[in-house]
Amino acid sequence: MLRLYKTPALLRRLLPGYTWLREEQGKVLYLTFDDGPIPEVTPWVLEQLAKYQAKATFFAVGDNLVKHPGIAKQILGEGHRLANHTHNHLRGWETPLEYYLENVQQCQRELERLNPDATQPKLFRPPYGRITMKQAAALRPDYELVMWDVLTNDYDRSLSPEKCLREAVRCTQSGSIIVFHDSLKAQRNMQYALPRFLDHFTAQGYTFQTL
């Protein structure tokens, strides 16, 4: 099975209207977590981040924000950032434009209810990285469309935890935007890889910041 851990430079050049990484002068990394928050996984993630004084950006599913507002408030209270991942984790390629845009706005309303002073610009990551040109064009005036430089593939249950960690470390460089998932599907690999990833790069003098 072919897995991409590192976004090819050619793809970044072909799709310049998206944020793939941050150009940095120092040792700064950007951890992101998709699909939460959920009580089974997200509080554990927050514990690991706190151990390393690491900050992260959580691309939240709006329905999970409705179900678990306490965890969402904990994310914000600990200095992390919440961002938009649609309300129902929609596949952009398979979803009509108007319905997709309304679903994004539904999630955004929940984000702004939790944090009326949310930092601008608004951040959006399409689930599965799948979004049509029309959807992107409609969202771009109001949102920074955030993709990634490193995809851990932690959700792939056929992937060993050790390889998940090894490839994530190998592909990460200064300014990388790294995707983990605070989801049940990714729990096994993520819980193995995340603390070791944090330890490895912290020992090398890197800091972890929000987008």
mmCIF file of C-alpha atoms in Angstrom:
data_model
loop_
_atom_site.group_PDB
_atom_site.id
_atom_site.type_symbol
_atom_site.label_atom_id
_atom_site.label_comp_id
_atom_site.label_asym_id
_atom_site.label_seq_id
_atom_site.Cartn_x
_atom_site.Cartn_y
_atom_site.Cartn_z
ATOM 1 C CA MET A 1 0.000 0.000 0.000
ATOM 2 C CA LEU A 2 1.382 3.376 -1.030
ATOM 3 C CA ARG A 3 1.384 5.945 1.758
ATOM 4 C CA LEU A 4 2.519 9.534 1.410
ATOM 5 C CA TYR A 5 4.112 10.874 4.579
ATOM 6 C CA LYS A 6 5.715 13.959 3.039
ATOM 7 C CA THR A 7 3.791 16.280 0.733
ATOM 8 C CA PRO A 8 5.727 16.449 -2.556
ATOM 9 C CA ALA A 9 7.186 19.842 -3.428
ATOM 10 C CA LEU A 10 5.615 19.550 -6.890
ATOM 11 C CA LEU A 11 2.141 19.316 -5.372
ATOM 12 C CA ARG A 12 2.790 22.410 -3.251
ATOM 13 C CA ARG A 13 3.835 24.310 -6.392
ATOM 14 C CA LEU A 14 0.786 23.135 -8.344
ATOM 15 C CA LEU A 15 -1.559 24.174 -5.514
ATOM 16 C CA PRO A 16 -0.122 27.443 -4.204
ATOM 17 C CA GLY A 17 -3.375 28.723 -2.685
ATOM 18 C CA TYR A 18 -3.049 26.411 0.308
ATOM 19 C CA THR A 19 -0.823 26.505 3.370
ATOM 20 C CA TRP A 20 1.424 23.437 3.365
ATOM 21 C CA LEU A 21 4.122 24.571 5.792
ATOM 22 C CA ARG A 22 5.458 27.715 7.418
ATOM 23 C CA GLU A 23 8.717 29.193 6.221
ATOM 24 C CA GLU A 24 10.676 29.557 9.456
ATOM 25 C CA GLN A 25 14.099 30.824 10.405
ATOM 26 C CA GLY A 26 14.255 28.950 13.686
ATOM 27 C CA LYS A 27 13.375 25.531 15.027
ATOM 28 C CA VAL A 28 9.578 25.761 15.053
ATOM 29 C CA LEU A 29 7.083 22.992 14.305
ATOM 30 C CA TYR A 30 3.296 23.032 13.995
ATOM 31 C CA LEU A 31 1.436 20.056 15.393
ATOM 32 C CA THR A 32 -2.158 19.688 14.264
ATOM 33 C CA PHE A 33 -4.830 17.226 15.372
ATOM 34 C CA ASP A 34 -7.841 16.390 13.209
ATOM 35 C CA ASP A 35 -11.327 15.009 13.893
ATOM 36 C CA GLY A 36 -11.803 15.612 17.647
ATOM 37 C CA PRO A 37 -12.402 16.595 20.269
ATOM 38 C CA ILE A 38 -13.534 13.372 21.940
ATOM 39 C CA PRO A 39 -13.271 12.358 25.617
ATOM 40 C CA GLU A 40 -11.530 9.053 24.918
ATOM 41 C CA VAL A 41 -8.476 10.632 23.261
ATOM 42 C CA THR A 42 -8.230 14.428 23.350
ATOM 43 C CA PRO A 43 -7.572 14.892 27.110
ATOM 44 C CA TRP A 44 -4.670 12.435 26.824
ATOM 45 C CA VAL A 45 -3.258 14.479 23.922
ATOM 46 C CA LEU A 46 -3.480 17.617 26.040
ATOM 47 C CA GLU A 47 -1.571 15.905 28.849
ATOM 48 C CA GLN A 48 1.267 14.995 26.479
ATOM 49 C CA LEU A 49 1.447 18.504 25.049
ATOM 50 C CA ALA A 50 1.570 20.012 28.528
ATOM 51 C CA LYS A 51 4.548 17.831 29.479
ATOM 52 C CA TYR A 52 6.584 19.466 26.727
ATOM 53 C CA GLN A 53 5.048 22.941 26.902
ATOM 54 C CA ALA A 54 3.951 22.341 23.313
ATOM 55 C CA LYS A 55 1.101 24.208 21.650
ATOM 56 C CA ALA A 56 -1.009 22.751 18.853
ATOM 57 C CA THR A 57 -3.897 23.498 16.516
ATOM 58 C CA PHE A 58 -6.965 21.253 16.703
ATOM 59 C CA PHE A 59 -9.002 21.050 13.496
ATOM 60 C CA ALA A 60 -12.281 20.173 15.153
ATOM 61 C CA VAL A 61 -15.426 18.586 13.789
ATOM 62 C CA GLY A 62 -18.293 20.883 14.707
ATOM 63 C CA ASP A 63 -20.547 18.053 15.855
ATOM 64 C CA ASN A 64 -17.867 17.036 18.362
ATOM 65 C CA LEU A 65 -17.694 20.619 19.631
ATOM 66 C CA VAL A 66 -21.429 20.454 20.310
ATOM 67 C CA LYS A 67 -21.121 17.102 22.084
ATOM 68 C CA HIS A 68 -17.983 17.902 24.098
ATOM 69 C CA PRO A 69 -17.820 21.650 24.805
ATOM 70 C CA GLY A 70 -15.894 21.097 28.024
ATOM 71 C CA ILE A 71 -12.988 19.513 26.183
ATOM 72 C CA ALA A 72 -13.079 22.284 23.585
ATOM 73 C CA LYS A 73 -12.841 24.869 26.351
ATOM 74 C CA GLN A 74 -9.950 22.938 27.894
ATOM 75 C CA ILE A 75 -8.107 23.095 24.560
ATOM 76 C CA LEU A 76 -8.520 26.856 24.464
ATOM 77 C CA GLY A 77 -7.765 27.292 28.147
ATOM 78 C CA GLU A 78 -4.417 25.544 27.776
ATOM 79 C CA GLY A 79 -3.309 27.899 25.021
ATOM 80 C CA HIS A 80 -4.036 25.791 21.962
ATOM 81 C CA ARG A 81 -6.073 26.811 18.937
ATOM 82 C CA LEU A 82 -9.336 25.427 17.600
ATOM 83 C CA ALA A 83 -9.966 25.497 13.861
ATOM 84 C CA ASN A 84 -12.583 24.385 11.348
ATOM 85 C CA HIS A 85 -12.832 20.839 9.926
ATOM 86 C CA THR A 86 -16.500 21.037 8.781
ATOM 87 C CA HIS A 87 -19.411 20.190 11.050
ATOM 88 C CA ASN A 88 -19.862 16.599 9.872
ATOM 89 C CA HIS A 89 -16.461 15.617 8.434
ATOM 90 C CA LEU A 90 -17.625 15.892 4.838
ATOM 91 C CA ARG A 91 -15.846 14.626 1.750
ATOM 92 C CA GLY A 92 -15.550 17.706 -0.414
ATOM 93 C CA TRP A 93 -15.326 15.850 -3.713
ATOM 94 C CA GLU A 94 -18.669 14.163 -3.033
ATOM 95 C CA THR A 95 -20.593 17.091 -1.535
ATOM 96 C CA PRO A 96 -22.565 19.809 -3.381
ATOM 97 C CA LEU A 97 -21.092 23.284 -3.078
ATOM 98 C CA GLU A 98 -23.862 24.998 -1.115
ATOM 99 C CA TYR A 99 -24.245 22.156 1.362
ATOM 100 C CA TYR A 100 -20.499 22.036 1.904
ATOM 101 C CA LEU A 101 -20.242 25.775 2.534
ATOM 102 C CA GLU A 102 -23.150 25.722 4.985
ATOM 103 C CA ASN A 103 -21.549 22.820 6.847
ATOM 104 C CA VAL A 104 -18.321 24.790 7.174
ATOM 105 C CA GLN A 105 -20.261 27.773 8.471
ATOM 106 C CA GLN A 106 -22.125 25.581 10.950
ATOM 107 C CA CYS A 107 -18.785 24.497 12.404
ATOM 108 C CA GLN A 108 -17.543 28.094 12.408
ATOM 109 C CA ARG A 109 -20.558 29.211 14.412
ATOM 110 C CA GLU A 110 -19.692 26.661 17.084
ATOM 111 C CA LEU A 111 -16.066 27.813 17.122
ATOM 112 C CA GLU A 112 -17.063 31.436 17.540
ATOM 113 C CA ARG A 113 -19.573 30.562 20.234
ATOM 114 C CA LEU A 114 -16.774 28.902 22.203
ATOM 115 C CA ASN A 115 -14.255 31.642 21.481
ATOM 116 C CA PRO A 116 -15.744 34.960 20.304
ATOM 117 C CA ASP A 117 -12.260 36.500 20.210
ATOM 118 C CA ALA A 118 -10.851 33.882 17.843
ATOM 119 C CA THR A 119 -7.636 34.936 16.124
ATOM 120 C CA GLN A 120 -7.932 35.885 12.485
ATOM 121 C CA PRO A 121 -7.623 34.691 9.838
ATOM 122 C CA LYS A 122 -9.996 31.781 10.272
ATOM 123 C CA LEU A 123 -8.381 28.417 9.579
ATOM 124 C CA PHE A 124 -9.989 25.595 7.621
ATOM 125 C CA ARG A 125 -8.726 22.120 6.742
ATOM 126 C CA PRO A 126 -10.841 19.978 4.398
ATOM 127 C CA PRO A 127 -11.430 16.454 5.712
ATOM 128 C CA TYR A 128 -9.311 13.918 3.833
ATOM 129 C CA GLY A 129 -7.602 16.873 2.141
ATOM 130 C CA ARG A 130 -10.353 16.688 -0.478
ATOM 131 C CA ILE A 131 -11.890 19.917 -1.677
ATOM 132 C CA THR A 132 -13.079 21.064 -5.091
ATOM 133 C CA MET A 133 -11.784 24.156 -6.826
ATOM 134 C CA LYS A 134 -15.187 25.835 -6.441
ATOM 135 C CA GLN A 135 -15.351 25.045 -2.727
ATOM 136 C CA ALA A 136 -11.845 26.379 -2.199
ATOM 137 C CA ALA A 137 -12.531 29.536 -4.186
ATOM 138 C CA ALA A 138 -15.649 30.226 -2.142
ATOM 139 C CA LEU A 139 -13.866 29.725 1.188
ATOM 140 C CA ARG A 140 -10.553 31.408 0.440
ATOM 141 C CA PRO A 141 -11.683 35.028 0.997
ATOM 142 C CA ASP A 142 -12.580 34.202 4.611
ATOM 143 C CA TYR A 143 -10.331 31.269 5.505
ATOM 144 C CA GLU A 144 -6.711 30.237 5.345
ATOM 145 C CA LEU A 145 -6.875 26.776 3.786
ATOM 146 C CA VAL A 146 -4.420 24.642 5.727
ATOM 147 C CA MET A 147 -3.101 21.346 4.409
ATOM 148 C CA TRP A 148 0.117 19.753 5.710
ATOM 149 C CA ASP A 149 3.770 19.018 5.116
ATOM 150 C CA VAL A 150 3.824 15.748 7.097
ATOM 151 C CA LEU A 151 0.972 13.230 7.347
ATOM 152 C CA THR A 152 1.622 10.633 10.044
ATOM 153 C CA ASN A 153 -0.972 8.175 8.678
ATOM 154 C CA ASP A 154 -1.728 7.334 12.301
ATOM 155 C CA TYR A 155 -5.308 6.404 11.351
ATOM 156 C CA ASP A 156 -4.060 3.496 9.209
ATOM 157 C CA ARG A 157 -4.482 0.431 11.409
ATOM 158 C CA SER A 158 -2.315 -1.666 9.081
ATOM 159 C CA LEU A 159 0.612 0.656 9.870
ATOM 160 C CA SER A 160 2.758 -0.286 12.845
ATOM 161 C CA PRO A 161 3.169 2.320 15.609
ATOM 162 C CA GLU A 162 6.939 2.136 15.182
ATOM 163 C CA LYS A 163 6.808 2.942 11.480
ATOM 164 C CA CYS A 164 4.297 5.713 12.108
ATOM 165 C CA LEU A 165 6.795 7.368 14.424
ATOM 166 C CA ARG A 166 9.844 6.659 12.264
ATOM 167 C CA GLU A 167 8.352 8.178 9.105
ATOM 168 C CA ALA A 168 6.954 11.196 10.942
ATOM 169 C CA VAL A 169 10.375 11.970 12.400
ATOM 170 C CA ARG A 170 12.140 11.390 9.075
ATOM 171 C CA CYS A 171 9.866 13.751 7.141
ATOM 172 C CA THR A 172 9.710 16.634 9.638
ATOM 173 C CA GLN A 173 11.775 19.771 9.178
ATOM 174 C CA SER A 174 11.669 23.319 10.519
ATOM 175 C CA GLY A 175 8.322 24.891 9.674
ATOM 176 C CA SER A 176 6.549 21.572 9.066
ATOM 177 C CA ILE A 177 2.820 21.305 9.648
ATOM 178 C CA ILE A 178 2.296 17.784 11.013
ATOM 179 C CA VAL A 179 -1.025 15.928 11.099
ATOM 180 C CA PHE A 180 -2.004 13.589 13.916
ATOM 181 C CA HIS A 181 -5.602 12.612 14.747
ATOM 182 C CA ASP A 182 -7.320 12.715 18.138
ATOM 183 C CA SER A 183 -9.705 9.970 17.056
ATOM 184 C CA LEU A 184 -10.455 6.390 18.093
ATOM 185 C CA LYS A 185 -9.274 5.079 14.741
ATOM 186 C CA ALA A 186 -5.838 6.652 15.194
ATOM 187 C CA GLN A 187 -5.557 6.081 18.936
ATOM 188 C CA ARG A 188 -3.110 3.174 18.959
ATOM 189 C CA ASN A 189 -0.555 4.672 16.585
ATOM 190 C CA MET A 190 -0.954 8.231 17.814
ATOM 191 C CA GLN A 191 -0.524 7.319 21.473
ATOM 192 C CA TYR A 192 2.706 5.519 20.648
ATOM 193 C CA ALA A 193 4.108 8.118 18.266
ATOM 194 C CA LEU A 194 3.128 11.460 19.794
ATOM 195 C CA PRO A 195 5.081 11.415 23.080
ATOM 196 C CA ARG A 196 8.172 10.050 21.341
ATOM 197 C CA PHE A 197 7.843 12.635 18.575
ATOM 198 C CA LEU A 198 7.580 15.416 21.152
ATOM 199 C CA ASP A 199 10.544 14.077 23.078
ATOM 200 C CA HIS A 200 12.723 13.706 19.981
ATOM 201 C CA PHE A 201 12.238 17.210 18.648
ATOM 202 C CA THR A 202 12.194 18.923 22.030
ATOM 203 C CA ALA A 203 15.595 17.352 22.737
ATOM 204 C CA GLN A 204 16.822 18.895 19.457
ATOM 205 C CA GLY A 205 15.741 22.377 20.565
ATOM 206 C CA TYR A 206 12.492 22.661 18.618
ATOM 207 C CA THR A 207 9.399 24.417 19.920
ATOM 208 C CA PHE A 208 5.801 23.657 19.000
ATOM 209 C CA GLN A 209 3.486 26.556 18.222
ATOM 210 C CA THR A 210 -0.087 27.114 17.038
ATOM 211 C CA LEU A 211 -0.792 28.135 13.479
#
